[in-house]
């Protein structure tokens, strides 16, 4: 079972923002894309995906629209908003700083 | 960025709130879409449809739970619960319409009365002048008017940024051929600059207009709309004011109402044009004894009222010195005059002197009524809470938290209060209008802007919220403080002693408050009755007063006398007129005074004796017409004309004072400080109220108007007509007669009765409002007491049944219930009397010849309360006495 607790707090938001930043996607596609790009390393339980999306929508970082998908069915597509883009940049920078710091610490241990 | 986010999130929140079904549908669709895609993908991977379905649902980990998490993320849960509570509250109100009606009416009247009085307090006493720039920097001079010389001297001292003088005049104005009376504001040059008010059309008045005595006028918005139908091309048009052509140069903004609160101005003209529009006072600008101006100023930047006042105290003696009439002795009281600066941001108003303390007293009374209403509603809610105990217990038992239940009960109360608040605002808007017309006099109409502003609405909301907490919180907390198990086990007849005590306390408080109100009403009523029962010394019925101002229309001296003599003849010719006459001062005329020393031939004056008597100037048949009794001698006749020997009629007080028991007829006097005994007393009349109903009789002498001193020939006369037919019809006829004589003369008619009633407006207002509020609170007390007693009887039915089965007679049961009620009433009355005794001193200054501890008012209040209490208890008591023991016991 891969619960979102596997992810560092807040990183799920970052991942979701990044994924919808590339192109607007619906929930199922977001879950699939997440698995695909992370090489199945990052698995988000489908159950916790939606509350996270709804939270981001409520925060105004992503917008949702019902559209007809490729298969001809209606689906709810999520896209990044302008505020979301700012948030993404901020979160990404944070993450880079954090991971760089962690890498440095780990390398220190190896010496 | 924050704002940007709001741009996205606000519509979402709104959607979550108002389009809930849509949101729920979306949520369903989204999850279904996801599950279907997953199932399809798994089937493609080789699972059976059944397996795929289970896998999908498992991966989701509880669809409903996830949905709930999504809803939570949307933050709508609290709102949802609130909506639930609201719906529930609405249903339960609709289910008990009696409860809802009593509660709503009590609260709406309570809150509404408070809002109404506050609207008046706000409009008259609190509101800064509308549309005026920085009203807090305006100051005014204390006490009465200034002469033009004083104003000029003060202005020259330059202690203000702007110094402004103004005077209100009622003048005749010819607008498109119809002559009407207009309320005109005459203002010095800096008026509009000081107020920071610009014209919305044309221009405002400037110092140049004042310097050059330009016959120009700036219309007030209301007058522009009324008289010119808001004509956009009004600038440049002409208006005739008191016969003088005046050019319209502008229109002021709609909200701007000038600086005199409670009045309406039609247009504003330069101060110096006073000699054009009041030609009868040609020297008013130079005459140093003419005090006719109000003065205001704007503080210089950086100055405070205190610093400017300090400066003012230094320059004021210089102002007096520069403006003293020539020959004023340096020790004269002229130089003793003390003034100070007062805040002027709220403008000036003569109404304030009369109505400030009554309004605050009324504010207190309506607050008491609101408390009575709150106690009532609190009681009703307690009873309801007890009736609903089982419902609440069940909800508690099935897991509702106590906070949640309190919130729900408070929501119900908030709903009640909100509806009541809305009703209250409607009631307030209606009743303030009525109140203002009650203090409006025929000749001095009161104009107050009563549109509820932010302060009034804030007040209404604050009162409503306080009310919710006051009547709602305690019962809600009580109702939810329940022991689960015992209540569930017990039957409905369970008795909660604490609840009963709280209810009894509320009733006692209610009775006590109502007692205070009833005593107050009693005091104001007997004060008003005292005023009305005064013997005015004349007969007010069927007399019409006609004010026709010939002086302002240009008739002066002998011409004025001729005009009035002609008018009197015409009035006498009108069908239905029994007799007609004229006088200079009307009976009961606050403000009219003409007093002077009188010497009597052959009578030595006592040292230090007061020789001042008041004079009035009347036509023949005056006493006859207004019904003042002629005690001795004769009335004036047409022969007592100018040039004939001077004659006078004196009143009883004057006769007593100067002649004791001797007859004054035929004695000669030297009136108005003169020393020639050239005036003969020809008659004595009874005392009639001269200034106000509240006075002792003054010595008054009456002189034929044709023989009155020169200066009085500049004053208009009042015509009286005693009639056998309707006064309204006579009024129309007389108006026409005046217009036939001279169409430029302004006429106002009023019945003598109305004129006298106007002089006691304040007392009438207090008496009628306090009685209304007293009755209202008695009604509320009646409802409250009845509720408590009925409830108590219902609870005691089994007990009463047993007692009757054991042989108690109905009469005994009846008296036991009555005794229970009487105990509550006695406690309430006792507390109320003590409170009333302590509080009644506050209103002492508003009472006329009634002690604030008037035994009658107190006894009356106790009597009325006893009657209400008996009425409220007798019904439940009779029900108790008619309990059928068998039914009651089976009920068990």
PDB file of C-alpha atoms in Angstrom, chain A:
ATOM      1  CA  UNK A   1       0.000   0.000   0.000  1.00  0.00           C
ATOM      2  CA  UNK A   2       1.454   3.285  -0.993  1.00  0.00           C
ATOM      3  CA  UNK A   3      -0.199   5.959   1.030  1.00  0.00           C
ATOM      4  CA  UNK A   4       0.561   9.610   0.488  1.00  0.00           C
ATOM      5  CA  UNK A   5       2.438   9.457   3.794  1.00  0.00           C
ATOM      6  CA  UNK A   6       5.209   7.977   1.693  1.00  0.00           C
ATOM      7  CA  UNK A   7       5.582  11.332   0.111  1.00  0.00           C
ATOM      8  CA  UNK A   8       7.143  14.196   1.910  1.00  0.00           C
ATOM      9  CA  UNK A   9       4.431  16.483   3.207  1.00  0.00           C
ATOM     10  CA  UNK A  10       3.327  18.869   0.515  1.00  0.00           C
ATOM     11  CA  UNK A  11       5.128  17.174  -2.334  1.00  0.00           C
ATOM     12  CA  UNK A  12       1.915  15.636  -3.649  1.00  0.00           C
ATOM     13  CA  UNK A  13       0.712  19.170  -4.351  1.00  0.00           C
ATOM     14  CA  UNK A  14       3.953  19.907  -6.201  1.00  0.00           C
ATOM     15  CA  UNK A  15       3.637  16.773  -8.316  1.00  0.00           C
ATOM     16  CA  UNK A  16       0.023  17.431  -9.210  1.00  0.00           C
ATOM     17  CA  UNK A  17       0.764  21.033 -10.138  1.00  0.00           C
ATOM     18  CA  UNK A  18       3.685  19.984 -12.315  1.00  0.00           C
ATOM     19  CA  UNK A  19       1.638  17.360 -14.106  1.00  0.00           C
ATOM     20  CA  UNK A  20      -1.270  19.622 -14.944  1.00  0.00           C
ATOM     21  CA  UNK A  21       1.198  22.358 -15.881  1.00  0.00           C
ATOM     22  CA  UNK A  22       2.155  20.414 -18.990  1.00  0.00           C
ATOM     23  CA  UNK A  23      -1.414  19.988 -20.208  1.00  0.00           C
ATOM     24  CA  UNK A  24      -4.922  19.936 -18.742  1.00  0.00           C
ATOM     25  CA  UNK A  25      -5.810  16.398 -17.625  1.00  0.00           C
ATOM     26  CA  UNK A  26      -8.653  14.591 -15.884  1.00  0.00           C
ATOM     27  CA  UNK A  27      -8.264  12.719 -12.613  1.00  0.00           C
ATOM     28  CA  UNK A  28      -7.677   9.272 -14.008  1.00  0.00           C
ATOM     29  CA  UNK A  29      -5.107  10.536 -16.474  1.00  0.00           C
ATOM     30  CA  UNK A  30      -3.307  12.406 -13.700  1.00  0.00           C
ATOM     31  CA  UNK A  31      -3.017   9.201 -11.668  1.00  0.00           C
ATOM     32  CA  UNK A  32      -1.749   7.299 -14.685  1.00  0.00           C
ATOM     33  CA  UNK A  33       0.723  10.028 -15.662  1.00  0.00           C
ATOM     34  CA  UNK A  34       2.062  10.133 -12.124  1.00  0.00           C
ATOM     35  CA  UNK A  35       2.809   6.438 -12.188  1.00  0.00           C
ATOM     36  CA  UNK A  36       4.240   6.626 -15.665  1.00  0.00           C
ATOM     37  CA  UNK A  37       6.662   9.519 -15.244  1.00  0.00           C
ATOM     38  CA  UNK A  38       7.924   8.412 -11.871  1.00  0.00           C
ATOM     39  CA  UNK A  39       8.500   4.890 -13.187  1.00  0.00           C
ATOM     40  CA  UNK A  40       5.980   3.514 -10.728  1.00  0.00           C
ATOM     41  CA  UNK A  41       8.169   4.701  -7.874  1.00  0.00           C
ATOM     42  CA  UNK A  42       5.646   7.246  -6.769  1.00  0.00           C
ATOM     43  CA  UNK A  43       2.226   5.758  -6.372  1.00  0.00           C
ATOM     44  CA  UNK A  44      -0.537   7.891  -5.070  1.00  0.00           C
ATOM     45  CA  UNK A  45      -3.558   6.080  -3.780  1.00  0.00           C
ATOM     46  CA  UNK A  46      -6.403   6.944  -6.081  1.00  0.00           C
ATOM     47  CA  UNK A  47      -8.473   7.718  -3.028  1.00  0.00           C
ATOM     48  CA  UNK A  48      -6.242  10.535  -1.808  1.00  0.00           C
ATOM     49  CA  UNK A  49      -5.801  11.990  -5.275  1.00  0.00           C
ATOM     50  CA  UNK A  50      -9.228  13.612  -5.431  1.00  0.00           C
ATOM     51  CA  UNK A  51      -9.295  15.357  -2.070  1.00  0.00           C
ATOM     52  CA  UNK A  52      -5.884  16.797  -2.983  1.00  0.00           C
ATOM     53  CA  UNK A  53      -7.168  17.997  -6.345  1.00  0.00           C
ATOM     54  CA  UNK A  54     -10.234  19.535  -4.767  1.00  0.00           C
ATOM     55  CA  UNK A  55      -8.077  21.288  -2.226  1.00  0.00           C
ATOM     56  CA  UNK A  56      -5.851  22.746  -4.953  1.00  0.00           C
ATOM     57  CA  UNK A  57      -8.931  23.860  -6.836  1.00  0.00           C
ATOM     58  CA  UNK A  58     -10.334  25.490  -3.741  1.00  0.00           C
ATOM     59  CA  UNK A  59      -7.022  27.284  -3.221  1.00  0.00           C
ATOM     60  CA  UNK A  60      -7.292  28.659  -6.711  1.00  0.00           C
ATOM     61  CA  UNK A  61      -4.122  26.984  -7.975  1.00  0.00           C
ATOM     62  CA  UNK A  62      -5.852  24.807 -10.502  1.00  0.00           C
ATOM     63  CA  UNK A  63      -9.096  25.270 -12.350  1.00  0.00           C
ATOM     64  CA  UNK A  64     -11.517  22.547 -13.357  1.00  0.00           C
ATOM     65  CA  UNK A  65     -13.689  22.310 -16.446  1.00  0.00           C
ATOM     66  CA  UNK A  66     -15.928  19.591 -17.830  1.00  0.00           C
ATOM     67  CA  UNK A  67     -14.812  18.724 -21.324  1.00  0.00           C
ATOM     68  CA  UNK A  68     -15.259  15.933 -23.815  1.00  0.00           C
ATOM     69  CA  UNK A  69     -12.206  13.704 -23.605  1.00  0.00           C
ATOM     70  CA  UNK A  70     -10.413  11.805 -26.389  1.00  0.00           C
ATOM     71  CA  UNK A  71     -12.706   8.802 -25.988  1.00  0.00           C
ATOM     72  CA  UNK A  72     -15.758  10.941 -26.514  1.00  0.00           C
ATOM     73  CA  UNK A  73     -16.755  10.848 -22.832  1.00  0.00           C
ATOM     74  CA  UNK A  74     -17.180  13.885 -20.630  1.00  0.00           C
ATOM     75  CA  UNK A  75     -14.527  14.249 -17.965  1.00  0.00           C
ATOM     76  CA  UNK A  76     -13.454  16.870 -15.487  1.00  0.00           C
ATOM     77  CA  UNK A  77     -10.193  18.399 -16.700  1.00  0.00           C
ATOM     78  CA  UNK A  78      -7.843  20.157 -14.370  1.00  0.00           C
ATOM     79  CA  UNK A  79      -5.547  22.955 -15.604  1.00  0.00           C
ATOM     80  CA  UNK A  80      -2.997  25.186 -13.925  1.00  0.00           C
ATOM     81  CA  UNK A  81      -4.139  28.721 -13.088  1.00  0.00           C
ATOM     82  CA  UNK A  82      -1.913  31.788 -13.001  1.00  0.00           C
ATOM     83  CA  UNK A  83      -1.796  31.674  -9.245  1.00  0.00           C
ATOM     84  CA  UNK A  84      -0.969  27.980  -9.587  1.00  0.00           C
ATOM     85  CA  UNK A  85       1.972  28.778 -11.818  1.00  0.00           C
ATOM     86  CA  UNK A  86       3.408  31.093  -9.169  1.00  0.00           C
ATOM     87  CA  UNK A  87       2.825  28.414  -6.566  1.00  0.00           C
ATOM     88  CA  UNK A  88       4.472  25.794  -8.719  1.00  0.00           C
ATOM     89  CA  UNK A  89       7.566  27.922  -9.216  1.00  0.00           C
ATOM     90  CA  UNK A  90       7.763  28.572  -5.526  1.00  0.00           C
ATOM     91  CA  UNK A  91       7.230  24.937  -4.547  1.00  0.00           C
ATOM     92  CA  UNK A  92       9.661  23.683  -7.171  1.00  0.00           C
ATOM     93  CA  UNK A  93      12.348  26.083  -5.968  1.00  0.00           C
ATOM     94  CA  UNK A  94      11.708  24.968  -2.419  1.00  0.00           C
ATOM     95  CA  UNK A  95      11.957  21.363  -3.403  1.00  0.00           C
ATOM     96  CA  UNK A  96      15.209  21.904  -5.274  1.00  0.00           C
ATOM     97  CA  UNK A  97      16.692  23.662  -2.290  1.00  0.00           C
ATOM     98  CA  UNK A  98      15.509  20.945   0.048  1.00  0.00           C
ATOM     99  CA  UNK A  99      16.637  18.037  -2.065  1.00  0.00           C
ATOM    100  CA  UNK A 100      19.998  19.668  -2.780  1.00  0.00           C
ATOM    101  CA  UNK A 101      20.478  20.141   0.928  1.00  0.00           C
ATOM    102  CA  UNK A 102      19.516  16.551   1.647  1.00  0.00           C
ATOM    103  CA  UNK A 103      21.869  15.272  -1.092  1.00  0.00           C
ATOM    104  CA  UNK A 104      24.695  17.297   0.404  1.00  0.00           C
ATOM    105  CA  UNK A 105      24.014  15.809   3.800  1.00  0.00           C
ATOM    106  CA  UNK A 106      23.947  12.297   2.396  1.00  0.00           C
ATOM    107  CA  UNK A 107      27.189  12.827   0.513  1.00  0.00           C
ATOM    108  CA  UNK A 108      28.767  14.091   3.711  1.00  0.00           C
ATOM    109  CA  UNK A 109      27.917  10.790   5.362  1.00  0.00           C
ATOM    110  CA  UNK A 110      29.574   8.795   2.569  1.00  0.00           C
ATOM    111  CA  UNK A 111      32.954  10.461   3.007  1.00  0.00           C
TER     112      UNK A 111
END
